[in-house]
Every structure is written in C-alpha cells, then in structure tokens.
Amino acid sequence: MITIREYQTTDKYALIDLIRLNTPKYFAINEEADLNEYLDTKRELYYVLLSDKKIVGCGGINFADNKTIGKISWDILHPQYQGKSLGTQLLKHRIEILKSISSIQKITVRTSQLAYKFYEKRGFVLNEIKRDFWAKGFDMYYMEYKD
C-alpha cells in the first residue's frame, strides 16, 4: 500500500538514509549536509512516500516571487523502489497541490543531468544548464512545467 503524507521531524533520519543510498549515483557527497539544513531551516511543504508504512521516498515544494512560483525540491527515492512509478506519484501529488494554489503561475524544478529525463517525461521543459553547479560533475538543469 502506497501513502503520501506530510513530513514530520521524526522522519529526518530516514530521509538522510535515503540520500546516502543515492550518493554518489544521484547526489554529490556534500548534498547530505544541504538536505540536513533544508529540512531544519528551508523546508516549506515536504512530503514522504511510504510503501507498507516504510518511508521509501520524499519530495518538497518551496515558493518564490510572492508565491507565484512553486518549486519542486529534494526528490529522493529509495533505489529499490525506483522505476515503479512511485516518483511519478509523488511528483503528481505536489503538482496537484501547486495547481490548487491560485497565486501559482509557474512550476519549476532544479535537478541534475542524472535525473532531468524523469522530469522531461512528465511535462517539464529544460530552460538552462549550469555546469558543475551542485558539485564537480553534477550540473544543474533548470526546468519549467508545461501542462
């Protein structure tokens, strides 16, 4: 059974484990500290995805420009659960939330060359690439949702 619920601070260590399982394949080593700081100080809306009550994924929403831009943030999925449409479910959940907020005019995501195809297949269009943005070998792909 799959459920998506709001993040609770008691989930933090499970999410740190998730990023570790995806490093260095999808995240640079230094990004664990960034996620830690995000969860403590920069998180606005954040969700966890559970499979049979076990946290196997997470992802957030942040806002910019007086809440006219919704930013998809910090998507992480347990490697054993990738390729099973769970990441798509979590992304769709957040897009629906953003669409329900009347002030939102644009939905964006910043990802890497390692994951941008996932977003491209789900309606995001590439606008900009910044080489070695996250860390050496981890480029930033800035994308915008076009439904």
mmCIF file of N, CA and C in Angstrom:
data_model
loop_
_atom_site.group_PDB
_atom_site.id
_atom_site.type_symbol
_atom_site.label_atom_id
_atom_site.label_comp_id
_atom_site.label_asym_id
_atom_site.label_seq_id
_atom_site.Cartn_x
_atom_site.Cartn_y
_atom_site.Cartn_z
ATOM 1 N N MET A 1 0.834 -1.187 0.000
ATOM 2 C CA MET A 1 0.000 0.000 0.000
ATOM 3 C C MET A 1 0.883 1.256 0.000
ATOM 4 N N ILE A 2 0.579 2.186 -0.889
ATOM 5 C CA ILE A 2 1.348 3.429 -1.018
ATOM 6 C C ILE A 2 0.562 4.569 -0.380
ATOM 7 N N THR A 3 1.228 5.343 0.462
ATOM 8 C CA THR A 3 0.624 6.547 1.022
ATOM 9 C C THR A 3 1.622 7.693 0.938
ATOM 10 N N ILE A 4 1.083 8.895 0.811
ATOM 11 C CA ILE A 4 1.892 10.115 0.830
ATOM 12 C C ILE A 4 1.340 10.967 1.961
ATOM 13 N N ARG A 5 2.233 11.413 2.832
ATOM 14 C CA ARG A 5 1.808 12.255 3.947
ATOM 15 C C ARG A 5 2.825 13.367 4.156
ATOM 16 N N GLU A 6 2.432 14.346 4.960
ATOM 17 C CA GLU A 6 3.347 15.440 5.265
ATOM 18 C C GLU A 6 4.517 14.941 6.105
ATOM 19 N N TYR A 7 5.658 15.538 5.876
ATOM 20 C CA TYR A 7 6.879 15.252 6.628
ATOM 21 C C TYR A 7 6.687 15.592 8.100
ATOM 22 N N GLN A 8 7.264 14.741 8.945
ATOM 23 C CA GLN A 8 7.344 15.010 10.381
ATOM 24 C C GLN A 8 8.821 14.999 10.759
ATOM 25 N N THR A 9 9.202 15.792 11.743
ATOM 26 C CA THR A 9 10.625 15.881 12.101
ATOM 27 C C THR A 9 11.201 14.518 12.479
ATOM 28 N N THR A 10 10.378 13.615 12.953
ATOM 29 C CA THR A 10 10.862 12.272 13.291
ATOM 30 C C THR A 10 11.238 11.459 12.053
ATOM 31 N N ASP A 11 10.898 11.950 10.849
ATOM 32 C CA ASP A 11 11.247 11.279 9.587
ATOM 33 C C ASP A 11 12.673 11.588 9.139
ATOM 34 N N LYS A 12 13.303 12.567 9.752
ATOM 35 C CA LYS A 12 14.567 13.107 9.239
ATOM 36 C C LYS A 12 15.639 12.044 9.016
ATOM 37 N N TYR A 13 15.842 11.163 9.974
ATOM 38 C CA TYR A 13 16.925 10.187 9.823
ATOM 39 C C TYR A 13 16.656 9.205 8.687
ATOM 40 N N ALA A 14 15.392 8.879 8.460
ATOM 41 C CA ALA A 14 15.049 8.013 7.329
ATOM 42 C C ALA A 14 15.383 8.708 6.005
ATOM 43 N N LEU A 15 15.181 10.032 5.949
ATOM 44 C CA LEU A 15 15.477 10.772 4.720
ATOM 45 C C LEU A 15 16.979 10.903 4.505
ATOM 46 N N ILE A 16 17.733 11.064 5.579
ATOM 47 C CA ILE A 16 19.198 11.090 5.465
ATOM 48 C C ILE A 16 19.683 9.739 4.937
ATOM 49 N N ASP A 17 19.075 8.659 5.403
ATOM 50 C CA ASP A 17 19.421 7.333 4.875
ATOM 51 C C ASP A 17 19.125 7.248 3.385
ATOM 52 N N LEU A 18 17.991 7.820 2.946
ATOM 53 C CA LEU A 18 17.639 7.786 1.521
ATOM 54 C C LEU A 18 18.678 8.496 0.663
ATOM 55 N N ILE A 19 19.130 9.672 1.113
ATOM 56 C CA ILE A 19 20.124 10.381 0.291
ATOM 57 C C ILE A 19 21.443 9.604 0.266
ATOM 58 N N ARG A 20 21.802 8.983 1.384
ATOM 59 C CA ARG A 20 23.036 8.178 1.417
ATOM 60 C C ARG A 20 22.966 7.017 0.434
ATOM 61 N N LEU A 21 21.788 6.394 0.319
ATOM 62 C CA LEU A 21 21.610 5.288 -0.625
ATOM 63 C C LEU A 21 21.716 5.744 -2.075
ATOM 64 N N ASN A 22 21.523 7.032 -2.328
ATOM 65 C CA ASN A 22 21.571 7.591 -3.685
ATOM 66 C C ASN A 22 22.842 8.388 -3.966
ATOM 67 N N THR A 23 23.800 8.346 -3.040
ATOM 68 C CA THR A 23 25.082 9.041 -3.204
ATOM 69 C C THR A 23 26.152 7.990 -3.472
ATOM 70 N N PRO A 24 26.984 8.145 -4.481
ATOM 71 C CA PRO A 24 27.166 9.292 -5.380
ATOM 72 C C PRO A 24 26.438 9.160 -6.718
ATOM 73 N N LYS A 25 25.544 8.178 -6.851
ATOM 74 C CA LYS A 25 24.891 7.985 -8.158
ATOM 75 C C LYS A 25 24.074 9.204 -8.576
ATOM 76 N N TYR A 26 23.258 9.764 -7.649
ATOM 77 C CA TYR A 26 22.396 10.894 -7.995
ATOM 78 C C TYR A 26 22.714 12.176 -7.227
ATOM 79 N N PHE A 27 23.425 12.056 -6.130
ATOM 80 C CA PHE A 27 23.755 13.227 -5.310
ATOM 81 C C PHE A 27 25.242 13.252 -5.009
ATOM 82 N N ALA A 28 25.791 14.467 -4.942
ATOM 83 C CA ALA A 28 27.181 14.646 -4.536
ATOM 84 C C ALA A 28 27.282 14.470 -3.017
ATOM 85 N N ILE A 29 28.451 14.100 -2.547
ATOM 86 C CA ILE A 29 28.675 13.855 -1.120
ATOM 87 C C ILE A 29 28.218 15.046 -0.266
ATOM 88 N N ASN A 30 28.534 16.261 -0.706
ATOM 89 C CA ASN A 30 28.223 17.463 0.090
ATOM 90 C C ASN A 30 26.722 17.738 0.202
ATOM 91 N N GLU A 31 25.914 17.085 -0.616
ATOM 92 C CA GLU A 31 24.485 17.382 -0.604
ATOM 93 C C GLU A 31 23.754 16.822 0.615
ATOM 94 N N GLU A 32 24.350 15.869 1.309
ATOM 95 C CA GLU A 32 23.724 15.381 2.539
ATOM 96 C C GLU A 32 23.608 16.512 3.562
ATOM 97 N N ALA A 33 24.659 17.297 3.696
ATOM 98 C CA ALA A 33 24.616 18.446 4.617
ATOM 99 C C ALA A 33 23.588 19.473 4.147
ATOM 100 N N ASP A 34 23.475 19.655 2.830
ATOM 101 C CA ASP A 34 22.480 20.588 2.280
ATOM 102 C C ASP A 34 21.058 20.120 2.602
ATOM 103 N N LEU A 35 20.811 18.825 2.466
ATOM 104 C CA LEU A 35 19.485 18.283 2.786
ATOM 105 C C LEU A 35 19.187 18.462 4.271
ATOM 106 N N ASN A 36 20.170 18.196 5.096
ATOM 107 C CA ASN A 36 20.020 18.357 6.544
ATOM 108 C C ASN A 36 19.602 19.792 6.886
ATOM 109 N N GLU A 37 20.296 20.767 6.296
ATOM 110 C CA GLU A 37 19.984 22.181 6.530
ATOM 111 C C GLU A 37 18.591 22.521 5.977
ATOM 112 N N TYR A 38 18.287 22.000 4.799
ATOM 113 C CA TYR A 38 16.974 22.237 4.186
ATOM 114 C C TYR A 38 15.855 21.770 5.118
ATOM 115 N N LEU A 39 15.983 20.553 5.611
ATOM 116 C CA LEU A 39 14.938 20.002 6.471
ATOM 117 C C LEU A 39 14.775 20.811 7.754
ATOM 118 N N ASP A 40 15.885 21.355 8.258
ATOM 119 C CA ASP A 40 15.843 22.119 9.507
ATOM 120 C C ASP A 40 15.373 23.557 9.326
ATOM 121 N N THR A 41 15.731 24.190 8.192
ATOM 122 C CA THR A 41 15.520 25.642 8.098
ATOM 123 C C THR A 41 14.854 26.151 6.823
ATOM 124 N N LYS A 42 14.829 25.365 5.750
ATOM 125 C CA LYS A 42 14.347 25.894 4.469
ATOM 126 C C LYS A 42 13.108 25.178 3.944
ATOM 127 N N ARG A 43 12.661 24.164 4.634
ATOM 128 C CA ARG A 43 11.514 23.366 4.215
ATOM 129 C C ARG A 43 10.237 24.195 4.344
ATOM 130 N N GLU A 44 9.421 24.180 3.289
ATOM 131 C CA GLU A 44 8.117 24.849 3.350
ATOM 132 C C GLU A 44 7.019 23.787 3.378
ATOM 133 N N LEU A 45 6.820 23.080 2.288
ATOM 134 C CA LEU A 45 5.926 21.922 2.272
ATOM 135 C C LEU A 45 6.784 20.718 1.894
ATOM 136 N N TYR A 46 6.690 19.666 2.665
ATOM 137 C CA TYR A 46 7.517 18.490 2.372
ATOM 138 C C TYR A 46 6.711 17.234 2.663
ATOM 139 N N TYR A 47 6.916 16.230 1.834
ATOM 140 C CA TYR A 47 6.112 15.011 1.888
ATOM 141 C C TYR A 47 6.998 13.773 1.880
ATOM 142 N N VAL A 48 6.500 12.730 2.515
ATOM 143 C CA VAL A 48 7.168 11.432 2.449
ATOM 144 C C VAL A 48 6.215 10.447 1.789
ATOM 145 N N LEU A 49 6.797 9.522 1.049
ATOM 146 C CA LEU A 49 6.047 8.470 0.390
ATOM 147 C C LEU A 49 6.369 7.178 1.116
ATOM 148 N N LEU A 50 5.327 6.479 1.520
ATOM 149 C CA LEU A 50 5.505 5.229 2.258
ATOM 150 C C LEU A 50 4.965 4.055 1.450
ATOM 151 N N SER A 51 5.698 2.966 1.492
ATOM 152 C CA SER A 51 5.246 1.704 0.929
ATOM 153 C C SER A 51 5.136 0.742 2.101
ATOM 154 N N ASP A 52 3.934 0.269 2.361
ATOM 155 C CA ASP A 52 3.689 -0.597 3.525
ATOM 156 C C ASP A 52 4.265 0.008 4.806
ATOM 157 N N LYS A 53 3.990 1.291 4.997
ATOM 158 C CA LYS A 53 4.360 2.063 6.192
ATOM 159 C C LYS A 53 5.857 2.327 6.340
ATOM 160 N N LYS A 54 6.644 2.008 5.313
ATOM 161 C CA LYS A 54 8.086 2.283 5.332
ATOM 162 C C LYS A 54 8.366 3.470 4.410
ATOM 163 N N ILE A 55 9.130 4.448 4.895
ATOM 164 C CA ILE A 55 9.482 5.607 4.065
ATOM 165 C C ILE A 55 10.440 5.170 2.964
ATOM 166 N N VAL A 56 10.000 5.340 1.709
ATOM 167 C CA VAL A 56 10.831 4.954 0.570
ATOM 168 C C VAL A 56 11.072 6.118 -0.389
ATOM 169 N N GLY A 57 10.468 7.283 -0.085
ATOM 170 C CA GLY A 57 10.665 8.438 -0.942
ATOM 171 C C GLY A 57 10.255 9.710 -0.241
ATOM 172 N N CYS A 58 10.706 10.832 -0.822
ATOM 173 C CA CYS A 58 10.365 12.135 -0.253
ATOM 174 C C CYS A 58 10.532 13.203 -1.322
ATOM 175 N N GLY A 59 9.863 14.329 -1.093
ATOM 176 C CA GLY A 59 9.977 15.448 -2.017
ATOM 177 C C GLY A 59 9.198 16.640 -1.495
ATOM 178 N N GLY A 60 9.660 17.824 -1.866
ATOM 179 C CA GLY A 60 9.067 19.028 -1.309
ATOM 180 C C GLY A 60 8.584 20.028 -2.328
ATOM 181 N N ILE A 61 8.038 21.100 -1.763
ATOM 182 C CA ILE A 61 7.598 22.273 -2.512
ATOM 183 C C ILE A 61 8.137 23.492 -1.773
ATOM 184 N N ASN A 62 8.719 24.394 -2.519
ATOM 185 C CA ASN A 62 9.094 25.694 -1.981
ATOM 186 C C ASN A 62 8.483 26.757 -2.881
ATOM 187 N N PHE A 63 8.469 27.978 -2.392
ATOM 188 C CA PHE A 63 7.823 29.066 -3.116
ATOM 189 C C PHE A 63 8.804 30.210 -3.345
ATOM 190 N N ALA A 64 8.545 30.969 -4.416
ATOM 191 C CA ALA A 64 9.355 32.148 -4.728
ATOM 192 C C ALA A 64 8.446 33.220 -5.323
ATOM 193 N N ASP A 65 8.967 34.436 -5.378
ATOM 194 C CA ASP A 65 8.273 35.573 -6.008
ATOM 195 C C ASP A 65 6.832 35.726 -5.523
ATOM 196 N N ASN A 66 6.702 35.979 -4.225
ATOM 197 C CA ASN A 66 5.384 36.188 -3.620
ATOM 198 C C ASN A 66 4.418 35.034 -3.895
ATOM 199 N N LYS A 67 4.936 33.837 -3.830
ATOM 200 C CA LYS A 67 4.152 32.611 -4.014
ATOM 201 C C LYS A 67 3.527 32.503 -5.405
ATOM 202 N N THR A 68 4.197 33.095 -6.414
ATOM 203 C CA THR A 68 3.737 32.913 -7.792
ATOM 204 C C THR A 68 4.483 31.766 -8.464
ATOM 205 N N ILE A 69 5.604 31.367 -7.881
ATOM 206 C CA ILE A 69 6.391 30.244 -8.407
ATOM 207 C C ILE A 69 6.413 29.140 -7.355
ATOM 208 N N GLY A 70 6.042 27.939 -7.794
ATOM 209 C CA GLY A 70 6.167 26.754 -6.954
ATOM 210 C C GLY A 70 7.361 25.956 -7.425
ATOM 211 N N LYS A 71 8.248 25.635 -6.508
ATOM 212 C CA LYS A 71 9.478 24.933 -6.856
ATOM 213 C C LYS A 71 9.446 23.511 -6.280
ATOM 214 N N ILE A 72 9.541 22.536 -7.171
ATOM 215 C CA ILE A 72 9.662 21.137 -6.761
ATOM 216 C C ILE A 72 11.073 20.969 -6.197
ATOM 217 N N SER A 73 11.182 20.380 -4.996
ATOM 218 C CA SER A 73 12.502 20.328 -4.360
ATOM 219 C C SER A 73 12.774 18.995 -3.667
ATOM 220 N N TRP A 74 14.019 18.620 -3.708
ATOM 221 C CA TRP A 74 14.561 17.485 -2.944
ATOM 222 C C TRP A 74 13.771 16.189 -3.121
ATOM 223 N N ASP A 75 13.673 15.752 -4.361
ATOM 224 C CA ASP A 75 13.086 14.435 -4.641
ATOM 225 C C ASP A 75 14.136 13.359 -4.405
ATOM 226 N N ILE A 76 13.798 12.394 -3.578
ATOM 227 C CA ILE A 76 14.697 11.274 -3.318
ATOM 228 C C ILE A 76 13.841 10.015 -3.213
ATOM 229 N N LEU A 77 14.267 8.961 -3.876
ATOM 230 C CA LEU A 77 13.545 7.693 -3.837
ATOM 231 C C LEU A 77 14.538 6.569 -3.550
ATOM 232 N N HIS A 78 14.155 5.661 -2.679
ATOM 233 C CA HIS A 78 14.986 4.505 -2.352
ATOM 234 C C HIS A 78 15.318 3.759 -3.647
ATOM 235 N N PRO A 79 16.583 3.375 -3.863
ATOM 236 C CA PRO A 79 16.958 2.717 -5.124
ATOM 237 C C PRO A 79 16.113 1.486 -5.465
ATOM 238 N N GLN A 80 15.713 0.727 -4.470
ATOM 239 C CA GLN A 80 14.919 -0.483 -4.738
ATOM 240 C C GLN A 80 13.499 -0.165 -5.194
ATOM 241 N N TYR A 81 13.076 1.086 -5.035
ATOM 242 C CA TYR A 81 11.719 1.475 -5.404
ATOM 243 C C TYR A 81 11.685 2.369 -6.639
ATOM 244 N N GLN A 82 12.850 2.623 -7.227
ATOM 245 C CA GLN A 82 12.905 3.434 -8.441
ATOM 246 C C GLN A 82 12.400 2.613 -9.629
ATOM 247 N N GLY A 83 11.794 3.294 -10.592
ATOM 248 C CA GLY A 83 11.296 2.613 -11.780
ATOM 249 C C GLY A 83 9.963 1.921 -11.574
ATOM 250 N N LYS A 84 9.275 2.228 -10.489
ATOM 251 C CA LYS A 84 7.983 1.601 -10.184
ATOM 252 C C LYS A 84 6.844 2.630 -10.148
ATOM 253 N N SER A 85 7.074 3.800 -10.729
ATOM 254 C CA SER A 85 6.088 4.896 -10.818
ATOM 255 C C SER A 85 5.815 5.598 -9.491
ATOM 256 N N LEU A 86 6.586 5.301 -8.451
ATOM 257 C CA LEU A 86 6.368 5.958 -7.159
ATOM 258 C C LEU A 86 6.833 7.410 -7.200
ATOM 259 N N GLY A 87 7.949 7.664 -7.860
ATOM 260 C CA GLY A 87 8.423 9.037 -8.016
ATOM 261 C C GLY A 87 7.420 9.870 -8.800
ATOM 262 N N THR A 88 6.799 9.260 -9.801
ATOM 263 C CA THR A 88 5.770 9.942 -10.583
ATOM 264 C C THR A 88 4.570 10.270 -9.702
ATOM 265 N N GLN A 89 4.153 9.334 -8.860
ATOM 266 C CA GLN A 89 3.026 9.585 -7.958
ATOM 267 C C GLN A 89 3.318 10.759 -7.028
ATOM 268 N N LEU A 90 4.524 10.781 -6.478
ATOM 269 C CA LEU A 90 4.916 11.845 -5.553
ATOM 270 C C LEU A 90 4.977 13.196 -6.273
ATOM 271 N N LEU A 91 5.503 13.201 -7.485
ATOM 272 C CA LEU A 91 5.566 14.438 -8.270
ATOM 273 C C LEU A 91 4.159 14.925 -8.616
ATOM 274 N N LYS A 92 3.299 14.039 -9.083
ATOM 275 C CA LYS A 92 1.923 14.424 -9.432
ATOM 276 C C LYS A 92 1.186 14.971 -8.213
ATOM 277 N N HIS A 93 1.412 14.372 -7.066
ATOM 278 C CA HIS A 93 0.789 14.829 -5.820
ATOM 279 C C HIS A 93 1.131 16.305 -5.571
ATOM 280 N N ARG A 94 2.402 16.644 -5.729
ATOM 281 C CA ARG A 94 2.830 18.023 -5.484
ATOM 282 C C ARG A 94 2.367 18.972 -6.583
ATOM 283 N N ILE A 95 2.353 18.527 -7.824
ATOM 284 C CA ILE A 95 1.853 19.379 -8.904
ATOM 285 C C ILE A 95 0.381 19.709 -8.668
ATOM 286 N N GLU A 96 -0.398 18.732 -8.227
ATOM 287 C CA GLU A 96 -1.817 18.978 -7.937
ATOM 288 C C GLU A 96 -1.975 19.983 -6.795
ATOM 289 N N ILE A 97 -1.150 19.870 -5.782
ATOM 290 C CA ILE A 97 -1.185 20.848 -4.683
ATOM 291 C C ILE A 97 -0.881 22.240 -5.222
ATOM 292 N N LEU A 98 0.155 22.347 -6.041
ATOM 293 C CA LEU A 98 0.531 23.650 -6.590
ATOM 294 C C LEU A 98 -0.570 24.216 -7.495
ATOM 295 N N LYS A 99 -1.195 23.369 -8.288
ATOM 296 C CA LYS A 99 -2.281 23.828 -9.165
ATOM 297 C C LYS A 99 -3.473 24.330 -8.360
ATOM 298 N N SER A 100 -3.622 23.853 -7.121
ATOM 299 C CA SER A 100 -4.758 24.277 -6.293
ATOM 300 C C SER A 100 -4.514 25.613 -5.600
ATOM 301 N N ILE A 101 -3.293 26.140 -5.704
ATOM 302 C CA ILE A 101 -2.956 27.425 -5.085
ATOM 303 C C ILE A 101 -3.118 28.506 -6.149
ATOM 304 N N SER A 102 -4.078 29.382 -5.963
ATOM 305 C CA SER A 102 -4.455 30.335 -7.020
ATOM 306 C C SER A 102 -3.332 31.285 -7.430
ATOM 307 N N SER A 103 -2.403 31.574 -6.526
ATOM 308 C CA SER A 103 -1.338 32.531 -6.855
ATOM 309 C C SER A 103 -0.231 31.922 -7.729
ATOM 310 N N ILE A 104 -0.159 30.602 -7.815
ATOM 311 C CA ILE A 104 0.933 29.946 -8.557
ATOM 312 C C ILE A 104 0.747 30.152 -10.057
ATOM 313 N N GLN A 105 1.773 30.720 -10.688
ATOM 314 C CA GLN A 105 1.759 30.954 -12.135
ATOM 315 C C GLN A 105 2.748 30.051 -12.875
ATOM 316 N N LYS A 106 3.721 29.506 -12.115
ATOM 317 C CA LYS A 106 4.774 28.719 -12.756
ATOM 318 C C LYS A 106 5.256 27.662 -11.769
ATOM 319 N N ILE A 107 5.566 26.462 -12.305
ATOM 320 C CA ILE A 107 6.123 25.378 -11.501
ATOM 321 C C ILE A 107 7.487 25.045 -12.089
ATOM 322 N N THR A 108 8.508 25.031 -11.242
ATOM 323 C CA THR A 108 9.872 24.792 -11.711
ATOM 324 C C THR A 108 10.532 23.669 -10.896
ATOM 325 N N VAL A 109 11.627 23.181 -11.428
ATOM 326 C CA VAL A 109 12.472 22.245 -10.699
ATOM 327 C C VAL A 109 13.910 22.485 -11.120
ATOM 328 N N ARG A 110 14.805 22.351 -10.166
ATOM 329 C CA ARG A 110 16.238 22.349 -10.446
ATOM 330 C C ARG A 110 16.722 20.934 -10.132
ATOM 331 N N THR A 111 17.280 20.290 -11.138
ATOM 332 C CA THR A 111 17.727 18.917 -10.975
ATOM 333 C C THR A 111 19.102 18.772 -11.621
ATOM 334 N N SER A 112 19.558 17.558 -11.807
ATOM 335 C CA SER A 112 20.861 17.344 -12.436
ATOM 336 C C SER A 112 20.692 16.612 -13.759
ATOM 337 N N GLN A 113 21.791 16.477 -14.468
ATOM 338 C CA GLN A 113 21.768 15.746 -15.735
ATOM 339 C C GLN A 113 21.424 14.276 -15.498
ATOM 340 N N LEU A 114 21.526 13.828 -14.260
ATOM 341 C CA LEU A 114 21.259 12.434 -13.927
ATOM 342 C C LEU A 114 19.769 12.143 -13.789
ATOM 343 N N ALA A 115 18.964 13.178 -13.561
ATOM 344 C CA ALA A 115 17.538 12.958 -13.306
ATOM 345 C C ALA A 115 16.618 13.796 -14.197
ATOM 346 N N TYR A 116 17.177 14.652 -15.027
ATOM 347 C CA TYR A 116 16.304 15.578 -15.763
ATOM 348 C C TYR A 116 15.352 14.862 -16.718
ATOM 349 N N LYS A 117 15.739 13.712 -17.247
ATOM 350 C CA LYS A 117 14.866 12.977 -18.168
ATOM 351 C C LYS A 117 13.569 12.556 -17.468
ATOM 352 N N PHE A 118 13.665 12.239 -16.164
ATOM 353 C CA PHE A 118 12.475 11.900 -15.380
ATOM 354 C C PHE A 118 11.458 13.036 -15.454
ATOM 355 N N TYR A 119 11.929 14.268 -15.221
ATOM 356 C CA TYR A 119 11.037 15.436 -15.239
ATOM 357 C C TYR A 119 10.570 15.759 -16.653
ATOM 358 N N GLU A 120 11.470 15.598 -17.623
ATOM 359 C CA GLU A 120 11.119 15.872 -19.020
ATOM 360 C C GLU A 120 9.951 14.982 -19.461
ATOM 361 N N LYS A 121 9.969 13.721 -19.070
ATOM 362 C CA LYS A 121 8.905 12.778 -19.433
ATOM 363 C C LYS A 121 7.575 13.133 -18.772
ATOM 364 N N ARG A 122 7.628 13.974 -17.753
ATOM 365 C CA ARG A 122 6.428 14.319 -17.001
ATOM 366 C C ARG A 122 6.010 15.774 -17.193
ATOM 367 N N GLY A 123 6.451 16.369 -18.307
ATOM 368 C CA GLY A 123 5.944 17.682 -18.691
ATOM 369 C C GLY A 123 6.838 18.870 -18.399
ATOM 370 N N PHE A 124 8.037 18.649 -17.913
ATOM 371 C CA PHE A 124 8.952 19.761 -17.654
ATOM 372 C C PHE A 124 9.838 19.992 -18.875
ATOM 373 N N VAL A 125 10.120 21.260 -19.142
ATOM 374 C CA VAL A 125 10.934 21.656 -20.288
ATOM 375 C C VAL A 125 12.222 22.296 -19.769
ATOM 376 N N LEU A 126 13.334 21.901 -20.368
ATOM 377 C CA LEU A 126 14.648 22.414 -19.965
ATOM 378 C C LEU A 126 14.821 23.861 -20.414
ATOM 379 N N ASN A 127 15.193 24.738 -19.460
ATOM 380 C CA ASN A 127 15.420 26.153 -19.770
ATOM 381 C C ASN A 127 16.881 26.550 -19.686
ATOM 382 N N GLU A 128 17.650 25.896 -18.816
ATOM 383 C CA GLU A 128 19.026 26.347 -18.581
ATOM 384 C C GLU A 128 19.841 25.216 -17.965
ATOM 385 N N ILE A 129 21.140 25.197 -18.306
ATOM 386 C CA ILE A 129 22.082 24.243 -17.711
ATOM 387 C C ILE A 129 23.250 25.037 -17.133
ATOM 388 N N LYS A 130 23.628 24.717 -15.899
ATOM 389 C CA LYS A 130 24.830 25.293 -15.289
ATOM 390 C C LYS A 130 25.745 24.147 -14.904
ATOM 391 N N ARG A 131 26.889 24.088 -15.562
ATOM 392 C CA ARG A 131 27.850 23.000 -15.351
ATOM 393 C C ARG A 131 28.445 23.053 -13.938
ATOM 394 N N ASP A 132 28.648 21.870 -13.365
ATOM 395 C CA ASP A 132 29.285 21.716 -12.046
ATOM 396 C C ASP A 132 28.640 22.589 -10.974
ATOM 397 N N PHE A 133 27.336 22.760 -11.032
ATOM 398 C CA PHE A 133 26.624 23.644 -10.110
ATOM 399 C C PHE A 133 26.551 23.056 -8.702
ATOM 400 N N TRP A 134 26.098 21.807 -8.592
ATOM 401 C CA TRP A 134 25.925 21.178 -7.273
ATOM 402 C C TRP A 134 27.272 20.749 -6.709
ATOM 403 N N ALA A 135 28.124 20.248 -7.613
ATOM 404 C CA ALA A 135 29.477 19.810 -7.278
ATOM 405 C C ALA A 135 30.130 19.438 -8.611
ATOM 406 N N LYS A 136 31.416 19.161 -8.603
ATOM 407 C CA LYS A 136 32.095 18.786 -9.845
ATOM 408 C C LYS A 136 31.421 17.532 -10.417
ATOM 409 N N GLY A 137 30.962 17.650 -11.675
ATOM 410 C CA GLY A 137 30.295 16.537 -12.330
ATOM 411 C C GLY A 137 28.801 16.475 -12.089
ATOM 412 N N PHE A 138 28.266 17.421 -11.324
ATOM 413 C CA PHE A 138 26.829 17.471 -11.052
ATOM 414 C C PHE A 138 26.288 18.812 -11.556
ATOM 415 N N ASP A 139 25.768 18.795 -12.782
ATOM 416 C CA ASP A 139 25.260 20.005 -13.421
ATOM 417 C C ASP A 139 23.852 20.311 -12.921
ATOM 418 N N MET A 140 23.467 21.575 -12.986
ATOM 419 C CA MET A 140 22.114 21.971 -12.605
ATOM 420 C C MET A 140 21.304 22.184 -13.876
ATOM 421 N N TYR A 141 20.178 21.499 -13.956
ATOM 422 C CA TYR A 141 19.229 21.640 -15.049
ATOM 423 C C TYR A 141 18.007 22.337 -14.504
ATOM 424 N N TYR A 142 17.753 23.547 -14.987
ATOM 425 C CA TYR A 142 16.589 24.329 -14.547
ATOM 426 C C TYR A 142 15.462 24.059 -15.528
ATOM 427 N N MET A 143 14.327 23.586 -15.013
ATOM 428 C CA MET A 143 13.223 23.173 -15.872
ATOM 429 C C MET A 143 11.917 23.814 -15.405
ATOM 430 N N GLU A 144 10.990 23.973 -16.366
ATOM 431 C CA GLU A 144 9.684 24.552 -16.061
ATOM 432 C C GLU A 144 8.589 23.603 -16.545
ATOM 433 N N TYR A 145 7.571 23.476 -15.726
ATOM 434 C CA TYR A 145 6.442 22.590 -16.048
ATOM 435 C C TYR A 145 5.527 23.233 -17.070
ATOM 436 N N LYS A 146 5.202 22.472 -18.113
ATOM 437 C CA LYS A 146 4.270 22.910 -19.161
ATOM 438 C C LYS A 146 3.203 21.840 -19.273
ATOM 439 N N ASP A 147 2.022 22.110 -18.720
ATOM 440 C CA ASP A 147 0.989 21.068 -18.783
ATOM 441 C C ASP A 147 0.099 21.190 -19.988
#
